[in-house]
XYZ file of C-alpha atoms in Angstrom:
625
model
C -27.891 73.408 -12.076
C -29.512 71.527 -9.220
C -33.023 71.947 -10.694
C -32.204 70.584 -14.139
C -33.016 67.111 -15.317
C -29.886 65.822 -17.005
C -31.434 62.676 -18.406
C -30.617 61.910 -22.021
C -34.245 62.459 -23.099
C -34.425 66.062 -21.846
C -30.766 67.143 -21.942
C -30.843 68.195 -25.585
C -27.995 69.323 -27.812
C -29.141 72.956 -27.529
C -29.237 72.788 -23.744
C -25.834 71.115 -23.627
C -24.465 73.785 -25.959
C -25.821 76.647 -23.833
C -24.457 75.044 -20.683
C -20.998 74.734 -22.227
C -20.790 78.351 -23.388
C -22.100 79.624 -20.056
C -19.537 77.594 -18.121
C -16.745 78.517 -20.547
C -17.436 82.279 -20.263
C -17.829 82.225 -16.476
C -14.695 80.171 -15.800
C -12.583 82.135 -18.284
C -13.597 85.433 -16.644
C -12.828 84.029 -13.182
C -9.463 82.683 -14.351
C -8.480 86.037 -15.861
C -9.491 87.769 -12.628
C -7.519 85.350 -10.454
C -4.451 85.359 -12.738
C -4.322 89.149 -12.591
C -4.348 89.202 -8.768
C -2.620 86.020 -7.645
C 0.955 86.645 -6.404
C 3.614 84.844 -8.454
C 4.169 81.237 -7.411
C 7.767 80.172 -6.762
C 7.973 77.749 -9.712
C 6.468 80.334 -12.072
C 9.171 82.892 -11.378
C 11.909 80.304 -11.702
C 10.555 79.537 -15.185
C 10.544 83.322 -15.762
C 14.202 83.343 -14.751
C 14.877 80.495 -17.165
C 13.144 82.455 -19.897
C 15.486 85.359 -19.235
C 18.398 82.970 -19.917
C 17.315 81.445 -23.261
C 18.371 77.835 -23.756
C 17.087 74.684 -25.441
C 16.708 72.902 -22.098
C 17.219 73.464 -18.397
C 18.055 71.428 -15.312
C 14.422 70.893 -14.314
C 12.507 71.132 -17.608
C 12.717 71.176 -21.368
C 12.561 74.664 -22.839
C 8.963 75.279 -23.949
C 7.576 76.541 -20.631
C 10.366 79.104 -20.258
C 10.006 80.214 -23.898
C 6.266 80.774 -23.524
C 6.853 82.608 -20.252
C 9.412 84.858 -21.964
C 6.963 85.547 -24.804
C 4.353 86.727 -22.317
C 6.593 89.229 -20.519
C 8.098 90.458 -23.792
C 4.621 91.316 -25.062
C 3.025 92.543 -21.827
C 5.826 93.617 -19.526
C 7.266 92.087 -16.378
C 3.899 91.391 -14.748
C 2.351 88.211 -13.371
C -0.642 88.447 -15.719
C 1.696 88.907 -18.689
C 3.657 85.712 -18.104
C 0.393 83.849 -17.449
C -1.591 85.110 -20.437
C -0.056 82.721 -23.024
C -0.808 79.801 -20.709
C -4.395 81.007 -20.206
C -4.890 81.156 -23.972
C -3.450 77.674 -24.488
C -5.581 76.310 -21.623
C -8.695 77.817 -23.250
C -8.214 75.353 -26.128
C -8.487 72.284 -23.848
C -12.312 71.912 -23.848
C -12.440 72.425 -27.622
C -9.923 69.638 -28.215
C -11.966 67.381 -25.934
C -15.120 68.258 -27.913
C -13.387 67.641 -31.231
C -12.398 64.125 -30.170
C -15.792 63.332 -28.655
C -17.829 64.718 -31.550
C -16.011 62.578 -34.097
C -15.933 59.360 -32.065
C -19.134 59.524 -29.988
C -21.581 62.260 -31.007
C -22.468 65.958 -31.024
C -24.471 66.022 -27.789
C -21.806 64.034 -25.970
C -19.158 66.456 -27.274
C -20.815 69.450 -25.578
C -21.157 67.500 -22.316
C -17.543 66.277 -22.410
C -16.369 69.824 -23.170
C -18.306 71.129 -20.186
C -16.727 68.543 -17.903
C -13.308 69.608 -19.218
C -14.187 72.919 -17.558
C -15.774 71.468 -14.417
C -12.983 68.977 -13.728
C -11.165 71.114 -11.120
C -7.664 70.130 -12.183
C -8.432 71.027 -15.814
C -10.764 73.962 -15.217
C -8.072 75.923 -13.353
C -5.316 75.322 -15.922
C -3.538 78.485 -17.024
C -4.025 80.465 -13.838
C -0.323 79.887 -13.257
C 2.403 79.746 -15.890
C 3.267 76.079 -15.369
C 4.189 73.242 -17.764
C 1.016 71.254 -17.027
C -0.878 73.394 -19.540
C 1.435 72.334 -22.354
C 1.520 68.736 -21.167
C -2.307 68.580 -21.296
C -2.441 70.018 -24.822
C 0.201 67.529 -25.944
C -1.776 64.662 -24.379
C -5.022 65.650 -26.108
C -3.295 65.968 -29.490
C -1.876 62.472 -29.052
C -5.257 61.085 -27.923
C -6.946 62.673 -30.932
C -4.305 61.357 -33.312
C -4.388 57.886 -31.745
C -8.152 57.546 -32.112
C -7.933 58.624 -35.765
C -5.109 56.176 -36.463
C -7.213 53.316 -35.141
C -9.702 53.985 -37.920
C -7.346 54.842 -40.741
C -3.715 55.857 -40.986
C -3.285 59.070 -42.965
C -0.787 61.888 -43.173
C -2.860 64.378 -41.128
C -3.299 61.960 -38.231
C 0.414 61.131 -38.274
C 1.264 64.840 -38.372
C -1.002 65.523 -35.389
C 0.657 62.674 -33.479
C 4.052 64.195 -34.259
C 2.884 67.623 -33.056
C 1.597 66.177 -29.780
C 4.781 64.199 -29.181
C 6.952 67.223 -29.957
C 5.027 69.564 -27.642
C 5.069 66.938 -24.897
C 8.775 66.283 -25.306
C 9.438 70.010 -24.962
C 7.158 70.345 -21.921
C 8.145 67.989 -19.098
C 9.943 64.769 -18.214
C 6.565 63.516 -16.968
C 5.232 63.321 -20.517
C 7.267 60.136 -20.874
C 4.576 58.383 -18.806
C 1.878 59.462 -21.277
C 3.999 58.116 -24.142
C 4.528 54.767 -22.444
C 0.877 54.282 -21.506
C -0.335 55.595 -24.871
C 1.722 53.150 -26.876
C 0.827 50.321 -24.489
C -2.862 51.079 -25.061
C -2.328 50.950 -28.830
C -0.428 47.679 -28.548
C -3.362 46.106 -26.693
C -5.712 46.815 -29.630
C -5.321 45.004 -33.005
C -6.002 48.201 -34.957
C -3.390 49.942 -32.830
C -0.736 47.358 -33.597
C -1.529 47.752 -37.292
C -1.157 51.533 -37.060
C 2.171 51.287 -35.269
C 3.604 49.293 -38.175
C 2.801 52.056 -40.676
C 5.837 54.025 -41.872
C 4.029 57.370 -41.498
C 3.391 56.651 -37.832
C 6.997 55.570 -37.335
C 8.172 58.853 -38.881
C 5.862 60.767 -36.515
C 7.303 58.840 -33.563
C 10.822 59.633 -34.751
C 9.928 63.342 -34.969
C 8.559 63.202 -31.431
C 11.680 61.439 -30.207
C 13.794 64.219 -31.737
C 12.069 66.707 -29.427
C 13.855 65.084 -26.498
C 17.301 65.710 -28.008
C 17.850 69.117 -26.272
C 17.020 67.582 -22.885
C 19.222 64.539 -23.547
C 22.017 66.804 -24.737
C 21.729 68.927 -21.591
C 21.983 65.823 -19.400
C 24.965 64.499 -21.326
C 26.721 67.843 -20.841
C 25.908 67.993 -17.120
C 26.480 64.455 -15.856
C 22.791 63.509 -16.111
C 21.948 66.002 -13.329
C 18.379 66.644 -14.514
C 17.581 63.024 -15.276
C 19.143 61.882 -12.010
C 17.032 64.365 -10.049
C 13.767 63.414 -11.795
C 14.291 59.654 -11.660
C 16.601 59.019 -8.698
C 17.280 61.842 -6.247
C 13.708 62.944 -5.585
C 12.256 59.437 -5.191
C 12.959 56.944 -2.389
C 12.195 53.965 -4.700
C 11.251 51.857 -1.719
C 7.748 50.812 -0.744
C 5.849 53.139 1.590
C 2.200 52.950 2.570
C 1.627 56.670 1.877
C 0.641 55.697 -1.657
C -2.835 54.731 -0.451
C -3.508 58.437 0.151
C -3.737 58.755 -3.661
C -7.388 57.662 -3.495
C -8.373 60.307 -0.989
C -6.330 63.055 -2.637
C -7.698 62.319 -6.102
C -11.209 62.076 -4.702
C -10.766 65.538 -3.200
C -9.204 67.235 -6.227
C -11.337 65.524 -8.884
C -14.421 65.549 -6.582
C -15.441 62.169 -5.137
C -18.373 61.272 -7.388
C -16.605 62.328 -10.585
C -13.533 60.340 -9.569
C -15.667 57.229 -9.093
C -17.388 57.914 -12.421
C -14.037 58.063 -14.195
C -12.906 54.767 -12.683
C -16.234 53.133 -13.601
C -15.961 54.525 -17.137
C -12.505 53.025 -17.637
C -13.670 49.656 -16.303
C -16.861 49.670 -18.362
C -15.068 50.145 -21.680
C -11.845 48.224 -21.028
C -12.913 45.452 -23.448
C -15.227 47.509 -25.659
C -15.704 46.184 -29.196
C -15.308 49.749 -30.496
C -11.512 50.249 -30.771
C -11.733 54.012 -30.129
C -13.715 53.580 -26.921
C -11.432 50.813 -25.778
C -8.415 53.035 -26.537
C -9.776 55.903 -24.414
C -10.558 53.523 -21.556
C -7.195 51.751 -21.653
C -5.150 54.945 -21.918
C -7.071 56.747 -19.174
C -7.155 53.738 -16.873
C -3.485 52.916 -17.343
C -2.412 56.497 -16.555
C -4.528 56.671 -13.393
C -3.601 53.208 -12.134
C 0.035 53.727 -13.129
C 0.408 56.863 -11.034
C -1.486 55.173 -8.193
C 1.052 52.336 -8.131
C 3.937 54.799 -8.517
C 2.734 56.630 -5.416
C 3.819 53.689 -3.236
C 7.443 54.103 -4.327
C 7.870 57.719 -5.429
C 8.375 61.164 -3.920
C 5.762 62.205 -1.348
C 7.299 65.528 -0.287
C 6.341 67.557 -3.349
C 2.934 68.154 -4.906
C 1.882 65.340 -7.258
C -1.926 65.436 -7.160
C -2.034 66.793 -10.730
C 0.009 63.994 -12.287
C -2.964 61.760 -13.317
C -4.775 64.614 -15.124
C -3.963 63.232 -18.621
C -5.788 60.040 -17.685
C -9.002 61.873 -16.803
C -8.835 63.868 -20.028
C -8.490 60.671 -22.059
C -11.662 59.345 -20.390
C -13.756 62.486 -20.954
C -15.170 61.386 -24.350
C -16.637 58.311 -22.639
C -17.997 60.140 -19.598
C -21.331 61.315 -21.140
C -22.265 57.719 -21.950
C -21.472 56.716 -18.392
C -23.686 59.504 -17.072
C -26.552 58.330 -19.284
C -26.237 54.860 -17.769
C -26.683 55.877 -14.133
C -29.712 57.043 -12.173
C -30.785 60.699 -12.532
C -30.072 61.406 -8.852
C -26.413 60.420 -9.169
C -26.140 62.170 -12.525
C -27.321 65.431 -10.991
C -25.047 64.898 -7.990
C -22.008 64.571 -10.280
C -22.894 67.763 -12.130
C -23.454 69.683 -8.907
C -20.391 68.429 -6.999
C -18.131 68.974 -10.024
C -19.407 72.535 -10.378
C -18.832 73.156 -6.694
C -15.368 71.583 -6.948
C -14.055 73.883 -9.655
C -15.562 76.929 -7.931
C -13.959 75.906 -4.632
C -10.561 75.562 -6.307
C -10.946 78.929 -8.017
C -12.098 80.339 -4.687
C -8.937 79.021 -3.049
C -6.812 80.963 -5.513
C -8.929 84.071 -4.899
C -8.432 83.657 -1.148
C -4.678 83.236 -1.577
C -4.565 86.444 -3.600
C -6.255 88.496 -0.841
C -3.660 89.530 1.787
C -6.188 89.792 4.626
C -7.541 86.275 4.058
C -4.031 84.886 3.652
C -3.017 86.570 6.914
C -5.896 84.899 8.763
C -4.594 81.511 7.625
C -1.186 82.149 9.213
C -0.151 79.489 11.748
C -2.410 76.924 10.030
C -1.635 74.145 7.555
C -3.684 76.025 4.948
C -1.192 78.883 4.800
C 0.067 79.314 1.227
C 3.657 80.349 1.935
C 4.803 80.006 -1.687
C 2.427 82.821 -2.655
C 2.936 85.032 0.386
C 5.031 88.068 1.148
C 7.097 88.453 -1.988
C 5.780 91.895 -2.925
C 6.296 93.318 0.567
C 9.746 91.691 0.740
C 10.685 93.372 -2.548
C 9.559 96.737 -1.161
C 11.598 96.132 1.995
C 14.653 95.196 -0.067
C 14.324 98.349 -2.187
C 14.224 100.449 0.983
C 17.299 98.770 2.448
C 19.277 99.052 -0.791
C 18.490 102.779 -0.870
C 20.307 103.138 2.477
C 23.353 101.124 1.384
C 26.334 102.248 -0.710
C 25.763 102.618 -4.424
C 26.365 99.360 -6.301
C 25.253 97.127 -3.432
C 23.972 93.769 -4.643
C 21.416 91.298 -3.359
C 22.605 87.940 -2.061
C 19.659 85.515 -1.760
C 19.648 82.637 0.697
C 18.070 80.198 -1.817
C 16.614 79.978 -5.308
C 13.082 80.845 -4.150
C 14.147 84.227 -2.812
C 16.464 84.836 -5.767
C 13.751 84.130 -8.341
C 10.967 86.015 -6.551
C 13.109 89.103 -5.959
C 14.494 88.766 -9.470
C 11.000 88.903 -10.931
C 9.909 91.778 -8.679
C 13.064 93.800 -9.378
C 13.489 92.712 -13.037
C 16.894 91.198 -12.295
C 17.353 87.559 -13.413
C 20.957 87.447 -12.145
C 20.570 87.815 -8.380
C 23.308 85.894 -6.607
C 22.154 82.830 -4.647
C 23.872 80.943 -1.840
C 24.241 77.188 -1.785
C 21.185 75.775 0.005
C 19.491 72.418 0.507
C 16.349 73.810 -1.176
C 18.297 74.389 -4.390
C 19.289 70.737 -4.507
C 15.955 69.351 -3.275
C 14.111 71.071 -6.118
C 16.705 70.262 -8.788
C 17.638 73.920 -9.341
C 21.265 73.926 -8.132
C 22.787 72.808 -11.478
C 20.933 75.541 -13.351
C 22.029 78.234 -10.907
C 25.618 77.093 -11.378
C 25.269 77.286 -15.178
C 24.033 80.877 -14.888
C 27.005 81.628 -12.594
C 24.742 83.046 -9.900
C 25.401 80.257 -7.384
C 27.755 81.509 -4.681
C 29.279 78.759 -2.571
C 31.575 81.188 -0.737
C 31.144 84.802 -1.894
C 34.044 87.200 -1.510
C 32.933 90.019 0.777
C 34.628 93.399 0.619
C 33.951 97.057 1.268
C 34.099 97.583 -2.495
C 31.218 95.135 -3.073
C 28.570 95.415 -0.371
C 25.777 92.842 -0.276
C 22.287 92.810 1.177
C 21.842 89.231 2.331
C 18.192 88.071 2.328
C 17.553 84.900 4.338
C 14.295 82.955 4.399
C 14.128 81.855 8.034
C 10.767 80.165 7.440
C 12.154 78.202 4.482
C 13.884 75.913 6.982
C 12.148 73.863 9.658
C 12.754 75.222 13.144
C 14.689 72.100 14.119
C 17.144 72.749 11.278
C 17.324 76.551 11.527
C 20.326 76.819 13.916
C 22.346 74.556 11.642
C 21.524 76.751 8.627
C 22.413 79.926 10.510
C 25.730 78.450 11.569
C 26.371 77.454 7.951
C 25.911 81.110 7.052
C 28.446 82.002 9.749
C 30.931 79.555 8.270
C 30.498 81.197 4.871
C 30.083 84.867 5.805
C 31.512 85.195 9.309
C 29.605 86.417 12.388
C 26.330 87.900 11.163
C 25.430 91.528 11.892
C 22.176 92.411 13.610
C 19.365 91.358 11.263
C 16.584 93.537 9.927
C 13.547 91.323 10.521
C 10.696 91.333 8.028
C 7.744 89.294 9.263
C 4.936 88.603 6.792
C 1.526 87.441 8.021
C 2.571 87.509 11.691
C 5.806 85.677 10.926
C 4.315 82.740 9.039
C 6.691 83.927 6.334
C 9.836 85.334 7.955
C 12.788 87.026 6.298
C 16.066 88.270 7.779
C 18.029 90.989 5.998
C 21.710 91.632 6.724
C 23.871 94.481 5.486
C 27.263 93.021 4.587
C 29.439 96.084 4.056
C 32.908 94.638 4.439
C 35.059 91.512 4.601
C 33.847 88.545 6.601
C 34.626 88.924 10.288
C 36.208 86.417 12.625
C 35.339 85.107 16.048
C 32.406 83.247 17.511
C 29.400 82.674 15.295
C 26.727 85.334 15.869
C 23.279 84.487 14.528
C 19.728 85.850 14.756
C 17.768 84.972 17.880
C 15.383 82.045 18.263
C 12.465 81.588 20.641
C 9.650 79.267 21.643
C 6.499 79.659 23.728
C 5.475 76.774 25.961
C 2.603 78.849 27.383
C 0.180 80.068 26.259
C -0.634 77.562 23.536
C -1.587 78.403 19.971
C -5.324 79.186 19.639
C -5.710 79.214 23.427
C -8.938 80.915 24.509
C -8.453 83.975 26.725
C -10.730 86.708 28.059
C -10.355 90.479 28.065
C -8.613 91.565 31.277
C -7.444 88.019 32.083
C -3.957 87.403 33.492
C -2.215 84.779 31.365
C 0.976 82.893 32.387
C 3.897 83.150 29.971
C 6.724 80.637 29.686
C 9.289 79.658 27.078
C 12.877 79.981 25.987
C 14.938 82.242 23.736
C 18.596 82.474 22.798
C 20.946 84.312 20.459
C 24.146 82.556 19.519
C 27.418 84.387 19.966
C 26.244 87.248 22.181
C 23.127 86.178 24.110
C 19.943 88.038 24.938
C 19.425 90.798 27.468
C 15.625 90.662 27.739
C 12.344 89.483 26.239
C 9.384 91.797 25.667
C 5.760 90.873 24.920
C 3.805 92.241 21.954
C 0.006 92.296 21.550
C -1.047 92.654 17.910
C 2.411 93.986 17.102
C 2.565 96.602 19.885
C 4.528 96.388 23.161
C 2.425 95.700 26.230
C 3.024 96.021 29.947
C 4.050 92.535 31.049
C 6.280 91.104 33.751
C 8.793 88.797 32.076
C 11.931 87.454 33.750
C 14.668 86.208 31.418
C 17.481 83.887 32.445
C 15.870 80.926 34.183
C 17.438 77.506 33.679
C 16.223 75.637 30.614
C 18.691 73.062 29.281
C 16.426 71.773 26.467
C 17.574 74.187 23.680
C 21.245 73.307 24.197
C 20.373 69.621 24.335
C 18.452 69.877 21.065
C 21.077 72.035 19.342
C 24.545 71.260 20.715
C 25.920 73.602 18.063
C 24.394 76.605 19.873
C 26.983 78.900 21.500
C 24.809 81.387 23.382
C 26.965 82.290 26.438
C 23.860 82.193 28.681
C 23.218 78.447 28.266
C 21.501 76.808 30.090
C 19.894 79.957 31.516
C 17.876 80.873 28.433
C 14.360 80.384 29.789
C 11.844 83.114 30.494
C 8.627 83.220 32.444
C 6.117 85.734 33.661
C 2.605 86.859 32.883
C 0.691 89.403 30.884
C -2.752 90.934 31.088
C -5.069 90.679 28.121
C -6.064 94.286 27.332
C -9.488 95.052 28.857
C -10.593 96.530 25.527
C -9.424 93.508 23.498
C -11.864 92.671 20.728
C -13.368 89.229 20.389
C -11.739 87.044 17.780
C -8.118 86.335 16.914
C -5.344 88.325 18.584
C -1.622 87.860 18.003
C 0.901 87.433 20.795
C 4.487 88.199 19.864
C 7.960 88.342 21.414
C 10.568 91.048 20.956
C 14.051 89.680 21.601
C 16.668 92.220 22.756
C 20.290 91.139 22.280
C 23.253 92.184 24.380
C 24.677 93.676 21.170
C 21.664 96.011 20.885
C 19.869 93.952 18.242
C 16.062 94.012 18.305
C 14.263 91.085 16.647
C 10.545 90.351 16.540
C 9.761 86.625 16.606
C 6.804 84.988 14.844
C 3.464 85.660 16.516
C 1.105 83.176 18.166
C -2.679 83.351 17.607
C -4.957 83.552 20.645
C -8.751 83.500 20.678
C -10.322 86.305 22.691
C -13.842 85.434 23.868
């Protein structure tokens, strides 16, 4: 691409056409490859679980995403690629809808270029890799954009029908489509031809049909005390000003690619007062969506991913983008093509990296670690093994909805019991779990109904982990010795407990916790070097007997003394009842193996309880030079 001249005089229709088909084929092949290998994402498998419980609407979404997910697994089996395939096929239509709009309103050559950028825009080019509602929301947006531009020229039955289809699909896709509706109608109201179209009875009927699509979601909220609506509009948003909203510019620049992001903003500004009503409509709709979500970012939720929210705005601007490219210097035109191409390949490459266990493992203990993709297959294997050693009829009891959905998908069981957990409420899934009658606030334990409890220790921040473990004690009694399953050196950490009888009584017994003050993460060490070791560790209810050191998962000869005074854990967690407090510190030294290879090595701790429990803590990366 870098050697091409993309000026209007030399970038012919034939060249634009060849470029589109080449990009379309390459990206589709890459998406199919990634979708077949990428581990199921947490939200995907929750939508799978919803699909296994057919309904018109759910606590977090309207029904269409779950229905399409169910269709995929019904046709192809309970596989990740099967639930994703319908979304991949729908996403493949996106560039063709963009070209249809652009060809009619702008021109043939511009249509091929706009279609190509629908593939190169990273947020759009990767659509369908995961079975998420954004695919349907994008299709609904483009149908409405197409219908709106046609209505500006002439109101007819086909345009009104297309508008109705877009509104219906959007209303069945996500609460967030309401923003597209608001900004779309505002854009029409700002254009004389748009106001004329909105007075036409055929358009009003189409709007009424689209409004009817929201009835299942409204009905669900009426039946459940507005739980879904309250979560989407109230619970998840602080609705108070915070300066984090300014990060929108940097985040969008990164995910759209910086030059393309600037080009989109310039395109919207350039055509905001265009004499051509269609061009002005595209500019107003796209600009309003982007600016609207930018302003919202100063008041809305910052904890969950929202970088994809403005995507409908960029799609609305795509028909105008080729004209903008023609108006700038060749150097910047080429730079936009090249950086956009690199951007979509980088995003696809990220998904490839996440799907490769070895690469994912190397990212452990970094902010790049993709925990929502990691460890679910190995956890399922571990759970199968444990269930095989438990009495017949033993059931799984998941700590939160993430574990319940992921294990449910892996084991083809959409009815795994789930404990009450802050994660369930924070993600708006608690009401739906209660409707399915899988939410267990206080399960009845008995010898007749054994449970395998699966706890996600890494799903809770370390500072909140003791509180969660004590909550489990309150519900289930003193916990037996856990079976620890560390994924990627403990970046993803699961604790399995065999609950074979009624809840016990007495002091709360929980899994052990530990911390290393020395050495530090990523500290550089040399083969044969003696390295000081210092930290703390405790186990509520029974205490620890000793601490052992692991090098790359294997015990090593190290001198470690446990039981020195360290009051900080008790001060941080007054709830802790380890009988050894404050003497829960340890210190000593270990020798880096003389034959240690250069590169990353993993230092671990094995915590031995006075009750005989053996628990491996998360590992710390060291750099051997």
